[in-house]
Short mmCIF file of C-alpha atoms in Angstrom, two decimals:
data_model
loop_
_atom_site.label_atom_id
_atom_site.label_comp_id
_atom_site.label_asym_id
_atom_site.label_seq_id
_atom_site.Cartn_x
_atom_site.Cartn_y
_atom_site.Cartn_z
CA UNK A 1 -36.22 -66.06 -50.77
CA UNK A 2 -33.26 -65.30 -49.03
CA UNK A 3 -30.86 -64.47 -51.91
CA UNK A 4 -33.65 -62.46 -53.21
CA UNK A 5 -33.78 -60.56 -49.83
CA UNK A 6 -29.99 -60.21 -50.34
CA UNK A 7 -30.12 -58.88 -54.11
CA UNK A 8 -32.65 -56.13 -53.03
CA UNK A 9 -30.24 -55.25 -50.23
CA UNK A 10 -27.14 -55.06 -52.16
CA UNK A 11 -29.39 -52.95 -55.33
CA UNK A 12 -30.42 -50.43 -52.03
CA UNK A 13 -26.75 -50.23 -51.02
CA UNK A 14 -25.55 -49.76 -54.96
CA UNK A 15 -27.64 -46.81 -54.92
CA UNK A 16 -26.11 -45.19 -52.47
CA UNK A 17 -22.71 -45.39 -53.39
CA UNK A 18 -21.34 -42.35 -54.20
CA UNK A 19 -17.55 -43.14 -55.11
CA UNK A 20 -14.81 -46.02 -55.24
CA UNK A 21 -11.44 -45.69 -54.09
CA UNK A 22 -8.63 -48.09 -55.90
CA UNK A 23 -5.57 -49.54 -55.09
CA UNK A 24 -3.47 -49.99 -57.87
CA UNK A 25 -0.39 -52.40 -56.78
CA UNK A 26 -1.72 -55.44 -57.16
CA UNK A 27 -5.11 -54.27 -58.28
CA UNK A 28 -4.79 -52.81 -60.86
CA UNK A 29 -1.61 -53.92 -62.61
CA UNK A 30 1.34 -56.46 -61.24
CA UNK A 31 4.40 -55.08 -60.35
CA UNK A 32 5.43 -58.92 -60.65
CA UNK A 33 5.01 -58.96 -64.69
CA UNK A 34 8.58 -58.04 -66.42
CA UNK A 35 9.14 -55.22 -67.90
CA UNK A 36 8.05 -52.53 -64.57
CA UNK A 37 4.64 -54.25 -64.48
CA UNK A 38 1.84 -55.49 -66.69
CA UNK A 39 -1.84 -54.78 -66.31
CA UNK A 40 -4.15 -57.24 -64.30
CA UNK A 41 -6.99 -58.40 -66.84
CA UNK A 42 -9.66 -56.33 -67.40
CA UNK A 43 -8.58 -54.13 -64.90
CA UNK A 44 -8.30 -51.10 -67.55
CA UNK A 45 -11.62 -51.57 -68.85
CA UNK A 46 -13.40 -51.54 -65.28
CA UNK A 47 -11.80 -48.47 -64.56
CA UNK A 48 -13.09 -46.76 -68.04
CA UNK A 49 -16.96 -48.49 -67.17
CA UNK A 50 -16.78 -46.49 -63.35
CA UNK A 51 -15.54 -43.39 -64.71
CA UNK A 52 -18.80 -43.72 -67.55
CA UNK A 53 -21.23 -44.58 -64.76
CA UNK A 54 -20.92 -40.80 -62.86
CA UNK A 55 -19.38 -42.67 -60.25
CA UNK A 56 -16.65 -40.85 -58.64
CA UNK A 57 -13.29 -42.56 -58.52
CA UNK A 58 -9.99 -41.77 -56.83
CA UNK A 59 -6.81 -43.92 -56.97
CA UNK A 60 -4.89 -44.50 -53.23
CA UNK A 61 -1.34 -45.95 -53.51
CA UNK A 62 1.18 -46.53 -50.84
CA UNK A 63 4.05 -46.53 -53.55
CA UNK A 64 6.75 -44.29 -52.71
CA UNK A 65 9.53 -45.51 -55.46
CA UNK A 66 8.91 -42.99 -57.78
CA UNK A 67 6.72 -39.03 -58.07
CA UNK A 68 3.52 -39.31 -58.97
CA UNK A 69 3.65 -37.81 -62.36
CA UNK A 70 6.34 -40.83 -63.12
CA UNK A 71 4.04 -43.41 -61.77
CA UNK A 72 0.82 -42.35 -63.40
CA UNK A 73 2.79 -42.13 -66.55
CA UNK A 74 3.61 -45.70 -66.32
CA UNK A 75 0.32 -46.85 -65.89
CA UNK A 76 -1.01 -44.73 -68.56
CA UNK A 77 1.92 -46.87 -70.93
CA UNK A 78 0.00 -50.40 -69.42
CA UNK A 79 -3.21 -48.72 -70.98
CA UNK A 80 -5.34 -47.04 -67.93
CA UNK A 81 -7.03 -44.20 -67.44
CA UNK A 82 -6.04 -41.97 -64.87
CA UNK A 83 -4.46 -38.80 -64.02
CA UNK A 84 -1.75 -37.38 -61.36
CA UNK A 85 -4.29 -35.55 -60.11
CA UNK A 86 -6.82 -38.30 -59.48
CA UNK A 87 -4.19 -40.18 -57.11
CA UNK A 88 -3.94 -39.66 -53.42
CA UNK A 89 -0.22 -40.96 -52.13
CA UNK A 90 1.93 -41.25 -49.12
CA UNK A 91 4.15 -38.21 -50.23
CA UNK A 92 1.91 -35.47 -50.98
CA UNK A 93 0.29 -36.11 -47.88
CA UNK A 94 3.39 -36.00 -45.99
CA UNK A 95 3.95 -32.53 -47.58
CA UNK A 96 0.92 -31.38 -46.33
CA UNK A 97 1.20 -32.55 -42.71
CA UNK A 98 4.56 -31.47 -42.50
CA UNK A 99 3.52 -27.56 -43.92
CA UNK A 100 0.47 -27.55 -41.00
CA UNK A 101 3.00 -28.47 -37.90
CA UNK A 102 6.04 -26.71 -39.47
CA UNK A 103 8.19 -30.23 -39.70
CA UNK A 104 11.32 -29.61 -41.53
CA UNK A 105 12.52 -33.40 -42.53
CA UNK A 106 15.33 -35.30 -43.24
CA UNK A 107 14.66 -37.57 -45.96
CA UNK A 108 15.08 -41.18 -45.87
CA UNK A 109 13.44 -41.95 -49.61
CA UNK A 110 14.50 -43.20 -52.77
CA UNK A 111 16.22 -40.66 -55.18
CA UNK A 112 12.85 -40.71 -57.35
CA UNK A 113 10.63 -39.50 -54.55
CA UNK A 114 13.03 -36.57 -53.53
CA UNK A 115 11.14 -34.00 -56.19
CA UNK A 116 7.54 -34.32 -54.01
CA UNK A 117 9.35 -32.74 -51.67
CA UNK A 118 10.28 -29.83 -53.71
CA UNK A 119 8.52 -26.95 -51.94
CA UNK A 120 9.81 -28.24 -48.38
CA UNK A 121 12.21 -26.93 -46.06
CA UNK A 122 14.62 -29.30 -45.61
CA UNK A 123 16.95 -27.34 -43.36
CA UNK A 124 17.87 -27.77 -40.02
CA UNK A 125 15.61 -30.88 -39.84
CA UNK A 126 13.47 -31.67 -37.08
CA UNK A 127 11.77 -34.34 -38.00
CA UNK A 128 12.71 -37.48 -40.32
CA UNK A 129 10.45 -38.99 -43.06
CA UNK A 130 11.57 -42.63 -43.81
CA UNK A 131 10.05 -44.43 -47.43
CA UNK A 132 10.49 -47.03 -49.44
CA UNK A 133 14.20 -46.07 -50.40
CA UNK A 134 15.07 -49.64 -51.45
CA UNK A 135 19.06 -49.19 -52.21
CA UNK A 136 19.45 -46.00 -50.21
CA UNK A 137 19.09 -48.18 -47.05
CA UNK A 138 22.89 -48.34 -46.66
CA UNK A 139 23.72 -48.64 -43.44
CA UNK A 140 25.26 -44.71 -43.69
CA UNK A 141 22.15 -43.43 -44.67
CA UNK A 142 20.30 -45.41 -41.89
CA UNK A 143 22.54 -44.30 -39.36
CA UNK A 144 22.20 -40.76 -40.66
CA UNK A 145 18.54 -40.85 -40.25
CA UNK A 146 19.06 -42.32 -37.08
CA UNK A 147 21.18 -39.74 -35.34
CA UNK A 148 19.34 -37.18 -36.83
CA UNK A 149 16.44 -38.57 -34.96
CA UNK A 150 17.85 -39.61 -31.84
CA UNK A 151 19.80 -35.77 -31.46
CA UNK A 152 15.86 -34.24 -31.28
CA UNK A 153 14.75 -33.48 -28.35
CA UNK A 154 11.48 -34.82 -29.52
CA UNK A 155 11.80 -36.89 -31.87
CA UNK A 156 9.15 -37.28 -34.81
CA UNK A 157 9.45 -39.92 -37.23
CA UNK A 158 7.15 -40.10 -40.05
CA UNK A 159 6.64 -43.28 -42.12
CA UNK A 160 4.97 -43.39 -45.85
CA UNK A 161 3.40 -46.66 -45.51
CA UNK A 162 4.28 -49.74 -43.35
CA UNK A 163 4.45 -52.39 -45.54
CA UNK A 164 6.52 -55.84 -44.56
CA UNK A 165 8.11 -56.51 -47.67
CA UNK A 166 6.58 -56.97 -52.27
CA UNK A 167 7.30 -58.44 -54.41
CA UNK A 168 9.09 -57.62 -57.85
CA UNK A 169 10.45 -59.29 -60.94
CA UNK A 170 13.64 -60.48 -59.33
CA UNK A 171 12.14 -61.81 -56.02
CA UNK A 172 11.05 -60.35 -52.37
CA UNK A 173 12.11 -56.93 -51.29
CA UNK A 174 12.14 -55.43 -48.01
CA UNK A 175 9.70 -52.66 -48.11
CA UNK A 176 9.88 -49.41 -45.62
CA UNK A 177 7.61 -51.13 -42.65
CA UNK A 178 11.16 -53.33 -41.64
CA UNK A 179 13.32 -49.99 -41.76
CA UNK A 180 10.55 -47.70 -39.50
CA UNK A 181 10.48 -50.47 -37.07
CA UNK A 182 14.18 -50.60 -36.79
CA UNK A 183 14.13 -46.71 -36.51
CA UNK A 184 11.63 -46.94 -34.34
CA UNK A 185 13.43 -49.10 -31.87
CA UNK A 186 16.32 -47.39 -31.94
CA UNK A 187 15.20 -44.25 -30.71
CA UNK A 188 11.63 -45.87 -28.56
CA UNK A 189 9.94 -43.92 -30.62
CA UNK A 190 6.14 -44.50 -32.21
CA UNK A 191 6.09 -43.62 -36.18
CA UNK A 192 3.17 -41.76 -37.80
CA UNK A 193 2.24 -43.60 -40.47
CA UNK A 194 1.17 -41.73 -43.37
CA UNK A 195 -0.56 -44.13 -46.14
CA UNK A 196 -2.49 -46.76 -45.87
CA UNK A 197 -3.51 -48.32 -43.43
CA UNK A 198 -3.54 -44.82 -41.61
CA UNK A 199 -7.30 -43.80 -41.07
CA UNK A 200 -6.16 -40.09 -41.96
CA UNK A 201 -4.72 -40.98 -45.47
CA UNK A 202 -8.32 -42.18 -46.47
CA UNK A 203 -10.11 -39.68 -45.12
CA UNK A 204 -7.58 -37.43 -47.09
CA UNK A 205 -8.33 -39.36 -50.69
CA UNK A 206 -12.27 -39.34 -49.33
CA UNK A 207 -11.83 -35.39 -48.90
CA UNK A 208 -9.84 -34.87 -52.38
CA UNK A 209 -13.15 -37.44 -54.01
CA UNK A 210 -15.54 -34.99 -52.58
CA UNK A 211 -17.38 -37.52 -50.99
CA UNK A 212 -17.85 -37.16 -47.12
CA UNK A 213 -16.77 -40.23 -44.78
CA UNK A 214 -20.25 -40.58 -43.63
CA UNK A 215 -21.47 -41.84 -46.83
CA UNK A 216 -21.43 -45.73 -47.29
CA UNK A 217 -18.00 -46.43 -49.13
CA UNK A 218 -17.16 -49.60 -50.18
CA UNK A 219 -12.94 -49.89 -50.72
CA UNK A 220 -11.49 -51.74 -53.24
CA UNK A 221 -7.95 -52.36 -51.05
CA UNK A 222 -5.45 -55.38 -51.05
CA UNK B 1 23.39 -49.02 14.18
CA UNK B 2 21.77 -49.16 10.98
CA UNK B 3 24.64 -48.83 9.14
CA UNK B 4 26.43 -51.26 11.25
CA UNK B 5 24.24 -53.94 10.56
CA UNK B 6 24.42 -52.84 7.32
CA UNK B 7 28.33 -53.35 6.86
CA UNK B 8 27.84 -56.46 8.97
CA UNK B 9 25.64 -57.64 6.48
CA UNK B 10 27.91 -56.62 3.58
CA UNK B 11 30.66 -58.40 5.13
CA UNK B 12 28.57 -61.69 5.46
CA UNK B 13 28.01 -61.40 1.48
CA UNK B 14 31.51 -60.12 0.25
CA UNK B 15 31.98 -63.79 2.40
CA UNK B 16 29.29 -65.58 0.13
CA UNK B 17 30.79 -64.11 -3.34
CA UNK B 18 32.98 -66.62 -5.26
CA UNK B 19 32.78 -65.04 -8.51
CA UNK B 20 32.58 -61.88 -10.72
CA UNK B 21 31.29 -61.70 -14.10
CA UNK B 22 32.72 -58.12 -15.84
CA UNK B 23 31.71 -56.51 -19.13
CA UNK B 24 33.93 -54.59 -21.40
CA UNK B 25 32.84 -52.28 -23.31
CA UNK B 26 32.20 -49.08 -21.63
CA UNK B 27 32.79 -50.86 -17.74
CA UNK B 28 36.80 -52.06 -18.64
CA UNK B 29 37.75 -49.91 -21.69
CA UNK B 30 36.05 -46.92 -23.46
CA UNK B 31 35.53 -47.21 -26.78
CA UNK B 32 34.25 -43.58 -27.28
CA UNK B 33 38.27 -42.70 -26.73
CA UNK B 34 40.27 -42.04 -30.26
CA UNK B 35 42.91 -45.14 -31.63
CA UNK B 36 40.62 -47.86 -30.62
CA UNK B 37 39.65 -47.08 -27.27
CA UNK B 38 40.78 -46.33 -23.96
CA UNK B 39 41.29 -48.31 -20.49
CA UNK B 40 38.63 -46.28 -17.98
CA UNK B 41 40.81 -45.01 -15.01
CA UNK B 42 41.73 -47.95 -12.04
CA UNK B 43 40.37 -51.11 -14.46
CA UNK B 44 43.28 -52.62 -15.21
CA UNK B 45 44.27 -52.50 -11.93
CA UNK B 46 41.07 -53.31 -10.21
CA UNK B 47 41.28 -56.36 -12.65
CA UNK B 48 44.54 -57.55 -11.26
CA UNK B 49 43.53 -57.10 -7.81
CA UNK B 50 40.56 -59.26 -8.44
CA UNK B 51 42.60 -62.26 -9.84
CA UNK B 52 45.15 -61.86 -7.04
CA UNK B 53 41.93 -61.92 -4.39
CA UNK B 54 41.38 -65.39 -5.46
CA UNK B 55 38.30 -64.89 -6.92
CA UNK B 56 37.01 -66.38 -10.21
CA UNK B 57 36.47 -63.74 -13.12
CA UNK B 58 35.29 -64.13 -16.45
CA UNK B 59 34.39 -61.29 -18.81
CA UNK B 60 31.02 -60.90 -20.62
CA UNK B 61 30.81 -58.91 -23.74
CA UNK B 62 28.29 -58.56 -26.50
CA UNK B 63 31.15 -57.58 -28.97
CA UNK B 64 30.72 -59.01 -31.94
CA UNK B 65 32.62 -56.64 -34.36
CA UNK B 66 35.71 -58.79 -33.70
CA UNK B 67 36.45 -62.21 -32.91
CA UNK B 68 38.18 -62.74 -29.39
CA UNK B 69 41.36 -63.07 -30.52
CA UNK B 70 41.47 -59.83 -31.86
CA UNK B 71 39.46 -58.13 -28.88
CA UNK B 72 41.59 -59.35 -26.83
CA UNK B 73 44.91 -58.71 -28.11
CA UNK B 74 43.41 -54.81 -28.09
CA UNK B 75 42.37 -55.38 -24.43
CA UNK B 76 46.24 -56.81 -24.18
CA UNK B 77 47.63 -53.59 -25.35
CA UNK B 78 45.68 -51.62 -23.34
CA UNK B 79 47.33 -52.97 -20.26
CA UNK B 80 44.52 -55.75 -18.92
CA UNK B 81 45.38 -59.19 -17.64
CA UNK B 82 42.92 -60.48 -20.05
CA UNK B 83 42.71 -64.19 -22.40
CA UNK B 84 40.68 -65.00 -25.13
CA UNK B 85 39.71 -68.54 -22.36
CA UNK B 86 38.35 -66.09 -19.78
CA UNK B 87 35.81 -63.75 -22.30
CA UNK B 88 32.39 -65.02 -22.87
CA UNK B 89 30.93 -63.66 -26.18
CA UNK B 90 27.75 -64.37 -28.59
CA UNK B 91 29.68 -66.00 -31.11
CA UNK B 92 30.85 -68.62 -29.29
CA UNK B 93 27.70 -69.41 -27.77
CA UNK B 94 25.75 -69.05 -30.68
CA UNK B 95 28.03 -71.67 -32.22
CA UNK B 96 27.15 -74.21 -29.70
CA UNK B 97 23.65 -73.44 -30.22
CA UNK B 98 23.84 -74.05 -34.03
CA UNK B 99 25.57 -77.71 -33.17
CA UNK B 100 23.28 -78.59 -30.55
CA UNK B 101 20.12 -77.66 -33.10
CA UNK B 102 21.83 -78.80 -36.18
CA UNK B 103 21.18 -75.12 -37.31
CA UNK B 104 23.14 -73.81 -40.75
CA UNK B 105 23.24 -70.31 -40.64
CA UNK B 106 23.20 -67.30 -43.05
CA UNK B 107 25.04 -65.08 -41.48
CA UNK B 108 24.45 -61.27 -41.51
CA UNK B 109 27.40 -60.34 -39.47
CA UNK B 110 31.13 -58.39 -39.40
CA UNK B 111 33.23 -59.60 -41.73
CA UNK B 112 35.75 -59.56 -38.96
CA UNK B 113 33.46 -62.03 -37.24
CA UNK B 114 33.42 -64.86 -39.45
CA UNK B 115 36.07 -66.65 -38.15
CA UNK B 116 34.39 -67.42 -35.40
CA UNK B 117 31.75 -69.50 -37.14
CA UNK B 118 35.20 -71.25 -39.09
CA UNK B 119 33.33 -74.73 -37.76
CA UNK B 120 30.35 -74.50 -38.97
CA UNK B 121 28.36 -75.72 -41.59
CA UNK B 122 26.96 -72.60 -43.52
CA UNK B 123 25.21 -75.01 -46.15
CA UNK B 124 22.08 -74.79 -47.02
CA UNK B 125 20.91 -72.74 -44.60
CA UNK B 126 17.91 -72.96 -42.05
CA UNK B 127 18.30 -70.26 -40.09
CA UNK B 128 19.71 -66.46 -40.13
CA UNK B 129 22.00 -65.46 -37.43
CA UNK B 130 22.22 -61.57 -36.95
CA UNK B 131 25.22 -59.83 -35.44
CA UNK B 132 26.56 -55.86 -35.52
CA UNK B 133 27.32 -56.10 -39.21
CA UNK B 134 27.60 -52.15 -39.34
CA UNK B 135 28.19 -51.22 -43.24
CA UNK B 136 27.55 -54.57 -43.82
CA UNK B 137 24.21 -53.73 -43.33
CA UNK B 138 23.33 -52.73 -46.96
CA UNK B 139 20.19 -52.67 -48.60
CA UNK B 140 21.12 -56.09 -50.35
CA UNK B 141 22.94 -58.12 -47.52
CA UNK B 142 19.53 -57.25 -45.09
CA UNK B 143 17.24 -58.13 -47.79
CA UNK B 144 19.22 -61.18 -48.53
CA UNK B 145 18.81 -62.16 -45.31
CA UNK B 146 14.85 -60.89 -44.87
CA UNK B 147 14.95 -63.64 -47.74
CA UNK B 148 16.56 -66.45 -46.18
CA UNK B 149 14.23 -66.07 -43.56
CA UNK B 150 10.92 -66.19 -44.88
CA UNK B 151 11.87 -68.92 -47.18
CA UNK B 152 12.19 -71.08 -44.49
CA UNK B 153 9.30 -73.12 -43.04
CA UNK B 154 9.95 -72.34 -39.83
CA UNK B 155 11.68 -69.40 -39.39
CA UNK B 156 14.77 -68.86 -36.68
CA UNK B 157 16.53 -65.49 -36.48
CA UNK B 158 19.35 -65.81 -33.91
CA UNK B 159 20.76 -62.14 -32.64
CA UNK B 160 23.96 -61.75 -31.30
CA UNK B 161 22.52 -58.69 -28.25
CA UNK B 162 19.54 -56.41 -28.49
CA UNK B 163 21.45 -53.02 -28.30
CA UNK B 164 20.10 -50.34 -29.65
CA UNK B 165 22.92 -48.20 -30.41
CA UNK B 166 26.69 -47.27 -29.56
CA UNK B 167 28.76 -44.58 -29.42
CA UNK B 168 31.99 -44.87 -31.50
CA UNK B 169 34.48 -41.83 -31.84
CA UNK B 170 32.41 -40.51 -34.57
CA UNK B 171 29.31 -40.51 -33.07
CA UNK B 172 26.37 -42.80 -32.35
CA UNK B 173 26.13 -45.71 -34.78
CA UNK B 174 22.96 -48.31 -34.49
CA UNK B 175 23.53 -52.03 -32.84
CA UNK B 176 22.15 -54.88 -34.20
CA UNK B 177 19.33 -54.37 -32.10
CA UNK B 178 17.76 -52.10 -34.87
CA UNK B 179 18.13 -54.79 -37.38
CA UNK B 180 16.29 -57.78 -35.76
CA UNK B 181 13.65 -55.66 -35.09
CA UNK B 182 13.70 -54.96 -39.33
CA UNK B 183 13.82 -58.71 -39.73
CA UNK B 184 11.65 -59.70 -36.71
CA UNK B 185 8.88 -57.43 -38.18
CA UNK B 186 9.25 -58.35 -42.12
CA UNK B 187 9.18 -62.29 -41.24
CA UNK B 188 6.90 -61.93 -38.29
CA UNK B 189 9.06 -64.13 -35.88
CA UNK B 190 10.45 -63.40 -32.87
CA UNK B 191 14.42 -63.39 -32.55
CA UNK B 192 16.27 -65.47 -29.55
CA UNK B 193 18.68 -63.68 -28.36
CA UNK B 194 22.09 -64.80 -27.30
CA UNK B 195 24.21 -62.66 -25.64
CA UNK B 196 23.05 -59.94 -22.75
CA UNK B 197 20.28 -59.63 -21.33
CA UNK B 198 19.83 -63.25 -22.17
CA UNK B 199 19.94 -64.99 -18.95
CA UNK B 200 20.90 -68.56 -21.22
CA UNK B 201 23.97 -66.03 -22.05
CA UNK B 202 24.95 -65.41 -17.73
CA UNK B 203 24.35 -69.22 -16.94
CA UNK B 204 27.07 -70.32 -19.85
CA UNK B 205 29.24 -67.36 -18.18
CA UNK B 206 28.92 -68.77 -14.82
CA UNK B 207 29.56 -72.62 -16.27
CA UNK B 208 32.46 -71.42 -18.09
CA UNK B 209 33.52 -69.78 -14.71
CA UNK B 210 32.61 -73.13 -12.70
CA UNK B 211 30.24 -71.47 -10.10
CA UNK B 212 26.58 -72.64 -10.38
CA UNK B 213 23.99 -70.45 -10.51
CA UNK B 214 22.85 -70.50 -7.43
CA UNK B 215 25.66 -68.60 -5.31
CA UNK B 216 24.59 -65.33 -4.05
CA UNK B 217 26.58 -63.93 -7.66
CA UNK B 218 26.95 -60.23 -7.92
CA UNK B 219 27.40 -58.65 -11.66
CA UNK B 220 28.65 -55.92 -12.42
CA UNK B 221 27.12 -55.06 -16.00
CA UNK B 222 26.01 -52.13 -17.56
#
């Protein structure tokens, strides 16, 4: 009786869902497989069964390694469907928060993340956004970062993601959570995160779904 | 009156002192001056007058770009009475805390401070011991480290200091401060610290210096 009570629960909630959000790292397809990644099992073929069910669907990804376009591009090569514009990610929403407060940054990224910020005004910086730049964490470019931080009078540090550390082919890596903390300490400063977990970068992928917060939305997040 | 008693009671404590502990950097010697520093107006002097006093001195740096020898030889030219027997430093005492915990460290340190860890067995290591690397600080040497650490069962991350930052003649450059935090975060550990503010790091000055703890000690540290 009881895990009939439960099934009739979980049909009511089914009905009312109205969308799905996706992660794709480690949901979708393993960064861990050779070859820049392989495709988790049947992951491609649930994504093609949500899009035919009217469901709406929206990818959210904390990756910062490479533009969007590049990333999606990859992932339509491992066999998925999906679509730049269908994928909500740490830069683009930078972009937009730094347009609304007038933040001119200095970037702390890797070279394949620079073009997202295309249409920014890098001058003159007054703020510094810090990613996962992987070999561009010399100690120079730290340092740069750092002073450029630490010579605001207010300083504003803005994180994409704040991740410990992943895992790729050739072992751990340090991911951009260790450098922001460092940063952070440095100049006892707080970081805005911007990506998951931040509340605002859902809301954000919930807004670009069409699908108000208030509605019962189940996440599909590692 | 007030300030009578006041002297009187300064007199009755300048009585009591039987030792002074004196930084370096920044107290002694400025290292924000150009060709590798310069003395800071009346130290040397002041130093000499405090060995001829009869008081003990010892000197207590964080340094760790150098070993002693060479920090001191600098000191040397710069006109202080100074020997490498009289400077406590984090090396050193990180060294005897290695042999006393049978602890094998990867070190993530100054190439000019390896010498100072000559005597110790770097084998297999079981611990990470942090120092102000500076460019050494590259993306791979941190991450090999970040790796080190969280391969080991139970974790130890030894820092030499907390700073934050410094200022060298070409502006501010981050301390190793910035770094454990990066490594304390990834690995979720906590760093011990040896070296100031440590108080392990004062009590090894003072035993060094032969006056127990418990004299009325004065310090002058900054």
């Amino acid at each position: 009786m009881a895990a009939q009570d439960g099934g009739a629960k979980m049909a009511a909630w089914a009905r009312g869902v109205r969308g799905l959000l996706l992660d794709i790292s480690g949901v979708l397809y393993d960064s861990g497989g050779g070859g820049g990644g392989a495709p988790i099992a049947g992951s491609a073929e649930a994504v093609r069964k949500i899009k035919a069910s009217g469901l709406k669907l929206r990818f959210c990804t904390n990756e910062t390694q490479a533009t969007r376009e590049k990333f999606v591009k990859k992932l339509q090569g491992l066999g998925f469907d999906i679509s730049v514009a269908e994928v909500t990610a740490p830069a683009p929403a930078a972009c937009r928060l730094l347009k609304e407060r007038g933040l001119r940054p200095h970037l702390l990224v890797h070279d394949d993340l620079v073009p997202e910020f295309a249409e920014i005004d890098k001058t003159n910086p007054n703020c510094v956004v810090v990613g996962d730049a992987a070999e561009n964490f010399s100690y120079a470019n730290v340092n740069e970062a750092f002073r450029v931080l630490i010579g605001l009078e207010k300083p504003v540090l803005i994180s994409l993601g704040r991740g410990r550390y992943y895992k790729e082919t050739d072992g751990l890596k340090l991911d951009v959570g260790a450098y922001m903390k460092a940063l952070e300490y440095a100049c006892d400063v707080e970081a805005e995160v911007v990506g998951k977990p931040a509340k605002a970068f859902f809301e954000s992928a919930l807004a670009e779904m069409g699908v108000p917060p208030q509605q019962d939305i189940r996440m599909s997040m590692k």
